[in-house]
Amino acid sequence: MTSPKNRAVFLDRDGTLNEDSVDYIKSSSEFRLFEFTPSALRIFQRLGFLIIIISNQSAIGRGLTTQRAVDEINDVLKSTLQESNISITDIYYCPHKPEDKCDCRKPGTGNLERAIAEHNIDAAGSYFIGDSQKDIQTGAAAGCKSILVKTGINSPLFRAIQNWDRRPDFVAENILEAAQLVECLERSRNK
C-alpha cells in the first residue's frame, strides 16, 4: 500500500519571503525578512503543506558570494522562522549562472522535480509562489498551481504578464495575501 502524497508550497526566496536587491543578497547581514512572511507561512503550515524553498542563487556562480554565505543566509531564515514555530521542510538552490544552462536553474525544473521526488509530493495539489516569470514557468511546467507576488524588485506590470507564455493562476500583493488566497481555495475545495 502506497502512502498518500504530500502537498507543498514551493516558494522563491528573494523578493518573495525577503527583500531583494539588484546587487543580490550576498550575506546574512543583507537579509531582511518581510514582516508578513511568518504569518503567511503559519497559514501554509496550519493547512498541512510542506514548505519548500526553490531559489536561483547565481551570485555564487558569478563569484559575488560563496555557497557558505548562502547557506548562512538560509540558516538565518530557518532560525528566524523557528522562533515563530515555523518549519521549513527543505531548501533547494541553484548556484549557476544563466549561461551555464543547467536544469536546476529556474525556469528549469531540476530542483523542483528533485523536491517532488524526495518528499513524495503531489504536484497538482501544490502551489509554486514567486515574484518572477521564471517562478511561474517552473511551477507550471511541473503541474503546480502558480501565484505571482508583487514584492520583487522587478515586479512585472499586469500588462506584461498578459504576454507571458505561461501566466500565473493567481496574482497577489505579497506572500501573506497569497497564503490567504490558498486558505480560501482550500476551504472551497474541502466543502
PDB file of C-alpha atoms in Angstrom:
ATOM      1  CA  MET A   1       0.000   0.000   0.000  1.00  0.00           C
ATOM      2  CA  THR A   2       1.473   3.336  -1.027  1.00  0.00           C
ATOM      3  CA  SER A   3       1.377   6.232   1.367  1.00  0.00           C
ATOM      4  CA  PRO A   4      -0.639   9.292   0.351  1.00  0.00           C
ATOM      5  CA  LYS A   5       1.311  12.017  -1.368  1.00  0.00           C
ATOM      6  CA  ASN A   6       2.189  15.225   0.420  1.00  0.00           C
ATOM      7  CA  ARG A   7       1.185  18.654  -0.772  1.00  0.00           C
ATOM      8  CA  ALA A   8       3.653  21.510  -0.734  1.00  0.00           C
ATOM      9  CA  VAL A   9       4.006  25.210  -1.133  1.00  0.00           C
ATOM     10  CA  PHE A  10       7.131  25.838  -3.190  1.00  0.00           C
ATOM     11  CA  LEU A  11       8.458  29.321  -2.562  1.00  0.00           C
ATOM     12  CA  ASP A  12      11.012  31.511  -4.227  1.00  0.00           C
ATOM     13  CA  ARG A  13      13.193  33.229  -1.604  1.00  0.00           C
ATOM     14  CA  ASP A  14      14.468  36.687  -2.607  1.00  0.00           C
ATOM     15  CA  GLY A  15      11.633  39.067  -3.438  1.00  0.00           C
ATOM     16  CA  THR A  16       9.023  36.621  -2.130  1.00  0.00           C
ATOM     17  CA  LEU A  17       9.961  35.896   1.505  1.00  0.00           C
ATOM     18  CA  ASN A  18      12.513  38.661   1.970  1.00  0.00           C
ATOM     19  CA  GLU A  19      13.607  41.927   0.408  1.00  0.00           C
ATOM     20  CA  ASP A  20      15.587  41.503  -2.789  1.00  0.00           C
ATOM     21  CA  SER A  21      18.428  43.630  -4.140  1.00  0.00           C
ATOM     22  CA  VAL A  22      19.669  44.383  -7.652  1.00  0.00           C
ATOM     23  CA  ASP A  23      23.107  43.586  -6.198  1.00  0.00           C
ATOM     24  CA  TYR A  24      21.926  40.187  -4.854  1.00  0.00           C
ATOM     25  CA  ILE A  25      21.622  39.136  -1.214  1.00  0.00           C
ATOM     26  CA  LYS A  26      25.226  38.122  -0.587  1.00  0.00           C
ATOM     27  CA  SER A  27      25.457  37.820   3.200  1.00  0.00           C
ATOM     28  CA  SER A  28      23.253  37.315   6.227  1.00  0.00           C
ATOM     29  CA  SER A  29      23.736  40.996   7.161  1.00  0.00           C
ATOM     30  CA  GLU A  30      21.885  41.947   3.942  1.00  0.00           C
ATOM     31  CA  PHE A  31      18.991  39.566   4.605  1.00  0.00           C
ATOM     32  CA  ARG A  32      15.688  41.266   5.568  1.00  0.00           C
ATOM     33  CA  LEU A  33      12.658  39.022   6.021  1.00  0.00           C
ATOM     34  CA  PHE A  34       9.364  40.692   5.107  1.00  0.00           C
ATOM     35  CA  GLU A  35       7.424  41.311   8.343  1.00  0.00           C
ATOM     36  CA  PHE A  36       4.382  39.436   6.981  1.00  0.00           C
ATOM     37  CA  THR A  37       6.305  36.295   5.960  1.00  0.00           C
ATOM     38  CA  PRO A  38       5.918  34.411   9.283  1.00  0.00           C
ATOM     39  CA  SER A  39       2.139  34.987   9.281  1.00  0.00           C
ATOM     40  CA  ALA A  40       1.920  33.672   5.720  1.00  0.00           C
ATOM     41  CA  LEU A  41       3.984  30.573   6.409  1.00  0.00           C
ATOM     42  CA  ARG A  42       1.986  29.876   9.547  1.00  0.00           C
ATOM     43  CA  ILE A  43      -1.139  29.657   7.365  1.00  0.00           C
ATOM     44  CA  PHE A  44       0.533  27.199   4.985  1.00  0.00           C
ATOM     45  CA  GLN A  45       1.774  25.108   7.894  1.00  0.00           C
ATOM     46  CA  ARG A  46      -1.680  25.064   9.519  1.00  0.00           C
ATOM     47  CA  LEU A  47      -3.164  23.865   6.212  1.00  0.00           C
ATOM     48  CA  GLY A  48      -0.739  20.922   6.235  1.00  0.00           C
ATOM     49  CA  PHE A  49       1.510  21.979   3.355  1.00  0.00           C
ATOM     50  CA  LEU A  50       5.205  21.189   3.328  1.00  0.00           C
ATOM     51  CA  ILE A  51       7.140  24.448   2.944  1.00  0.00           C
ATOM     52  CA  ILE A  52       9.956  24.140   0.415  1.00  0.00           C
ATOM     53  CA  ILE A  53      12.130  26.910  -0.982  1.00  0.00           C
ATOM     54  CA  ILE A  54      13.342  26.729  -4.596  1.00  0.00           C
ATOM     55  CA  SER A  55      15.760  29.553  -5.393  1.00  0.00           C
ATOM     56  CA  ASN A  56      18.259  30.735  -8.003  1.00  0.00           C
ATOM     57  CA  GLN A  57      21.448  31.972  -6.324  1.00  0.00           C
ATOM     58  CA  SER A  58      23.629  32.882  -9.302  1.00  0.00           C
ATOM     59  CA  ALA A  59      25.690  35.273  -7.163  1.00  0.00           C
ATOM     60  CA  ILE A  60      27.675  32.134  -6.261  1.00  0.00           C
ATOM     61  CA  GLY A  61      28.450  31.314  -9.906  1.00  0.00           C
ATOM     62  CA  ARG A  62      29.227  34.965 -10.600  1.00  0.00           C
ATOM     63  CA  GLY A  63      31.815  34.977  -7.798  1.00  0.00           C
ATOM     64  CA  LEU A  64      29.930  37.621  -5.781  1.00  0.00           C
ATOM     65  CA  THR A  65      29.316  35.353  -2.789  1.00  0.00           C
ATOM     66  CA  THR A  66      30.029  31.811  -1.650  1.00  0.00           C
ATOM     67  CA  GLN A  67      27.960  28.706  -1.101  1.00  0.00           C
ATOM     68  CA  ARG A  68      28.831  29.001   2.589  1.00  0.00           C
ATOM     69  CA  ALA A  69      27.399  32.563   2.721  1.00  0.00           C
ATOM     70  CA  VAL A  70      24.172  31.438   1.004  1.00  0.00           C
ATOM     71  CA  ASP A  71      23.892  28.534   3.456  1.00  0.00           C
ATOM     72  CA  GLU A  72      24.333  31.027   6.333  1.00  0.00           C
ATOM     73  CA  ILE A  73      21.534  33.203   4.906  1.00  0.00           C
ATOM     74  CA  ASN A  74      19.300  30.134   4.694  1.00  0.00           C
ATOM     75  CA  ASP A  75      20.219  29.215   8.280  1.00  0.00           C
ATOM     76  CA  VAL A  76      19.215  32.728   9.426  1.00  0.00           C
ATOM     77  CA  LEU A  77      15.926  32.339   7.557  1.00  0.00           C
ATOM     78  CA  LYS A  78      15.221  28.946   9.146  1.00  0.00           C
ATOM     79  CA  SER A  79      16.183  30.013  12.677  1.00  0.00           C
ATOM     80  CA  THR A  80      14.144  33.232  12.433  1.00  0.00           C
ATOM     81  CA  LEU A  81      11.107  31.233  11.365  1.00  0.00           C
ATOM     82  CA  GLN A  82      11.703  28.549  14.016  1.00  0.00           C
ATOM     83  CA  GLU A  83      11.310  31.299  16.633  1.00  0.00           C
ATOM     84  CA  SER A  84       7.716  31.542  15.346  1.00  0.00           C
ATOM     85  CA  ASN A  85       7.342  27.722  15.367  1.00  0.00           C
ATOM     86  CA  ILE A  86       7.515  27.562  11.578  1.00  0.00           C
ATOM     87  CA  SER A  87       9.465  24.757   9.986  1.00  0.00           C
ATOM     88  CA  ILE A  88      10.973  24.893   6.504  1.00  0.00           C
ATOM     89  CA  THR A  89      10.884  21.355   5.104  1.00  0.00           C
ATOM     90  CA  ASP A  90      13.771  21.854   2.695  1.00  0.00           C
ATOM     91  CA  ILE A  91      15.697  24.419   0.661  1.00  0.00           C
ATOM     92  CA  TYR A  92      16.993  23.819  -2.860  1.00  0.00           C
ATOM     93  CA  TYR A  93      19.030  26.398  -4.722  1.00  0.00           C
ATOM     94  CA  CYS A  94      20.884  26.676  -7.996  1.00  0.00           C
ATOM     95  CA  PRO A  95      24.358  28.259  -7.733  1.00  0.00           C
ATOM     96  CA  HIS A  96      24.844  28.529 -11.507  1.00  0.00           C
ATOM     97  CA  LYS A  97      24.834  31.495 -13.875  1.00  0.00           C
ATOM     98  CA  PRO A  98      22.134  31.639 -16.589  1.00  0.00           C
ATOM     99  CA  GLU A  99      24.677  30.869 -19.313  1.00  0.00           C
ATOM    100  CA  ASP A 100      25.622  27.596 -17.568  1.00  0.00           C
ATOM    101  CA  LYS A 101      22.407  26.073 -18.992  1.00  0.00           C
ATOM    102  CA  CYS A 102      21.832  23.723 -16.052  1.00  0.00           C
ATOM    103  CA  ASP A 103      18.465  22.108 -15.299  1.00  0.00           C
ATOM    104  CA  CYS A 104      18.390  23.285 -11.666  1.00  0.00           C
ATOM    105  CA  ARG A 105      18.172  26.994 -12.540  1.00  0.00           C
ATOM    106  CA  LYS A 106      14.595  28.243 -12.793  1.00  0.00           C
ATOM    107  CA  PRO A 107      12.761  28.133 -15.154  1.00  0.00           C
ATOM    108  CA  GLY A 108      14.375  24.693 -15.357  1.00  0.00           C
ATOM    109  CA  THR A 109      12.618  22.179 -13.141  1.00  0.00           C
ATOM    110  CA  GLY A 110      15.559  20.116 -11.864  1.00  0.00           C
ATOM    111  CA  ASN A 111      15.385  21.278  -8.238  1.00  0.00           C
ATOM    112  CA  LEU A 112      11.593  21.219  -8.216  1.00  0.00           C
ATOM    113  CA  GLU A 113      11.491  17.673  -9.625  1.00  0.00           C
ATOM    114  CA  ARG A 114      14.067  16.608  -7.033  1.00  0.00           C
ATOM    115  CA  ALA A 115      11.957  18.088  -4.222  1.00  0.00           C
ATOM    116  CA  ILE A 116       8.804  16.402  -5.549  1.00  0.00           C
ATOM    117  CA  ALA A 117      10.556  13.014  -5.650  1.00  0.00           C
ATOM    118  CA  GLU A 118      12.404  13.330  -2.328  1.00  0.00           C
ATOM    119  CA  HIS A 119       9.318  14.446  -0.387  1.00  0.00           C
ATOM    120  CA  ASN A 120       6.641  12.341  -2.172  1.00  0.00           C
ATOM    121  CA  ILE A 121       4.699  15.396  -3.346  1.00  0.00           C
ATOM    122  CA  ASP A 122       1.527  15.647  -5.398  1.00  0.00           C
ATOM    123  CA  ALA A 123       2.451  18.500  -7.765  1.00  0.00           C
ATOM    124  CA  ALA A 124      -1.147  19.039  -8.923  1.00  0.00           C
ATOM    125  CA  GLY A 125      -2.220  19.627  -5.322  1.00  0.00           C
ATOM    126  CA  SER A 126       0.660  22.005  -4.655  1.00  0.00           C
ATOM    127  CA  TYR A 127       1.454  25.676  -5.276  1.00  0.00           C
ATOM    128  CA  PHE A 128       4.504  27.499  -6.589  1.00  0.00           C
ATOM    129  CA  ILE A 129       4.719  31.101  -5.362  1.00  0.00           C
ATOM    130  CA  GLY A 130       7.238  33.645  -6.547  1.00  0.00           C
ATOM    131  CA  ASP A 131       7.884  37.153  -7.799  1.00  0.00           C
ATOM    132  CA  SER A 132       9.060  36.467 -11.358  1.00  0.00           C
ATOM    133  CA  GLN A 133       8.128  34.908 -14.660  1.00  0.00           C
ATOM    134  CA  LYS A 134      10.728  32.172 -14.026  1.00  0.00           C
ATOM    135  CA  ASP A 135       8.867  31.109 -10.883  1.00  0.00           C
ATOM    136  CA  ILE A 136       5.565  30.882 -12.736  1.00  0.00           C
ATOM    137  CA  GLN A 137       7.141  28.925 -15.610  1.00  0.00           C
ATOM    138  CA  THR A 138       8.802  26.499 -13.195  1.00  0.00           C
ATOM    139  CA  GLY A 139       5.644  25.764 -11.238  1.00  0.00           C
ATOM    140  CA  ALA A 140       3.504  25.415 -14.355  1.00  0.00           C
ATOM    141  CA  ALA A 141       5.995  23.041 -16.010  1.00  0.00           C
ATOM    142  CA  ALA A 142       5.674  20.683 -13.037  1.00  0.00           C
ATOM    143  CA  GLY A 143       1.877  20.938 -12.881  1.00  0.00           C
ATOM    144  CA  CYS A 144       1.634  23.142  -9.776  1.00  0.00           C
ATOM    145  CA  LYS A 145      -0.817  25.999  -9.406  1.00  0.00           C
ATOM    146  CA  SER A 146       1.120  29.267  -9.520  1.00  0.00           C
ATOM    147  CA  ILE A 147       0.807  32.557  -7.675  1.00  0.00           C
ATOM    148  CA  LEU A 148       2.771  35.653  -8.640  1.00  0.00           C
ATOM    149  CA  VAL A 149       3.525  38.061  -5.787  1.00  0.00           C
ATOM    150  CA  LYS A 150       4.279  41.724  -6.468  1.00  0.00           C
ATOM    151  CA  THR A 151       7.032  42.202  -3.877  1.00  0.00           C
ATOM    152  CA  GLY A 152      10.045  41.615  -6.131  1.00  0.00           C
ATOM    153  CA  ILE A 153      12.337  44.416  -7.259  1.00  0.00           C
ATOM    154  CA  ASN A 154      11.390  43.798 -10.871  1.00  0.00           C
ATOM    155  CA  SER A 155       7.724  43.051 -10.260  1.00  0.00           C
ATOM    156  CA  PRO A 156       6.110  42.891 -13.709  1.00  0.00           C
ATOM    157  CA  LEU A 157       3.281  45.139 -14.722  1.00  0.00           C
ATOM    158  CA  PHE A 158      -0.006  43.366 -15.257  1.00  0.00           C
ATOM    159  CA  ARG A 159       0.141  44.286 -18.979  1.00  0.00           C
ATOM    160  CA  ALA A 160       3.459  42.476 -19.313  1.00  0.00           C
ATOM    161  CA  ILE A 161       2.053  39.334 -17.697  1.00  0.00           C
ATOM    162  CA  GLN A 162      -0.517  39.102 -20.492  1.00  0.00           C
ATOM    163  CA  ASN A 163       2.359  38.438 -22.923  1.00  0.00           C
ATOM    164  CA  TRP A 164       3.915  35.595 -20.917  1.00  0.00           C
ATOM    165  CA  ASP A 165       3.737  32.125 -22.448  1.00  0.00           C
ATOM    166  CA  ARG A 166       2.691  30.766 -19.041  1.00  0.00           C
ATOM    167  CA  ARG A 167       0.599  33.084 -16.922  1.00  0.00           C
ATOM    168  CA  PRO A 168       0.130  32.754 -13.170  1.00  0.00           C
ATOM    169  CA  ASP A 169      -3.071  31.147 -11.954  1.00  0.00           C
ATOM    170  CA  PHE A 170      -3.347  33.980  -9.423  1.00  0.00           C
ATOM    171  CA  VAL A 171      -1.645  37.296  -8.601  1.00  0.00           C
ATOM    172  CA  ALA A 172      -1.246  38.545  -5.009  1.00  0.00           C
ATOM    173  CA  GLU A 173       0.231  41.678  -3.462  1.00  0.00           C
ATOM    174  CA  ASN A 174       2.563  39.658  -1.228  1.00  0.00           C
ATOM    175  CA  ILE A 175       3.134  36.237   0.336  1.00  0.00           C
ATOM    176  CA  LEU A 176       0.559  36.890   3.078  1.00  0.00           C
ATOM    177  CA  GLU A 177      -2.164  37.678   0.557  1.00  0.00           C
ATOM    178  CA  ALA A 178      -1.109  34.559  -1.379  1.00  0.00           C
ATOM    179  CA  ALA A 179      -1.449  32.467   1.798  1.00  0.00           C
ATOM    180  CA  GLN A 180      -4.893  33.906   2.491  1.00  0.00           C
ATOM    181  CA  LEU A 181      -5.881  33.087  -1.091  1.00  0.00           C
ATOM    182  CA  VAL A 182      -4.674  29.486  -0.721  1.00  0.00           C
ATOM    183  CA  GLU A 183      -6.605  29.251   2.548  1.00  0.00           C
ATOM    184  CA  CYS A 184      -9.817  30.335   0.753  1.00  0.00           C
ATOM    185  CA  LEU A 185      -9.165  27.911  -2.102  1.00  0.00           C
ATOM    186  CA  GLU A 186      -8.602  25.077   0.367  1.00  0.00           C
ATOM    187  CA  ARG A 187     -11.826  25.910   2.205  1.00  0.00           C
ATOM    188  CA  SER A 188     -13.745  25.783  -1.088  1.00  0.00           C
ATOM    189  CA  ARG A 189     -12.031  22.542  -2.074  1.00  0.00           C
ATOM    190  CA  ASN A 190     -12.949  20.856   1.208  1.00  0.00           C
ATOM    191  CA  LYS A 191     -16.654  21.769   1.162  1.00  0.00           C
TER     192      LYS A 191
END
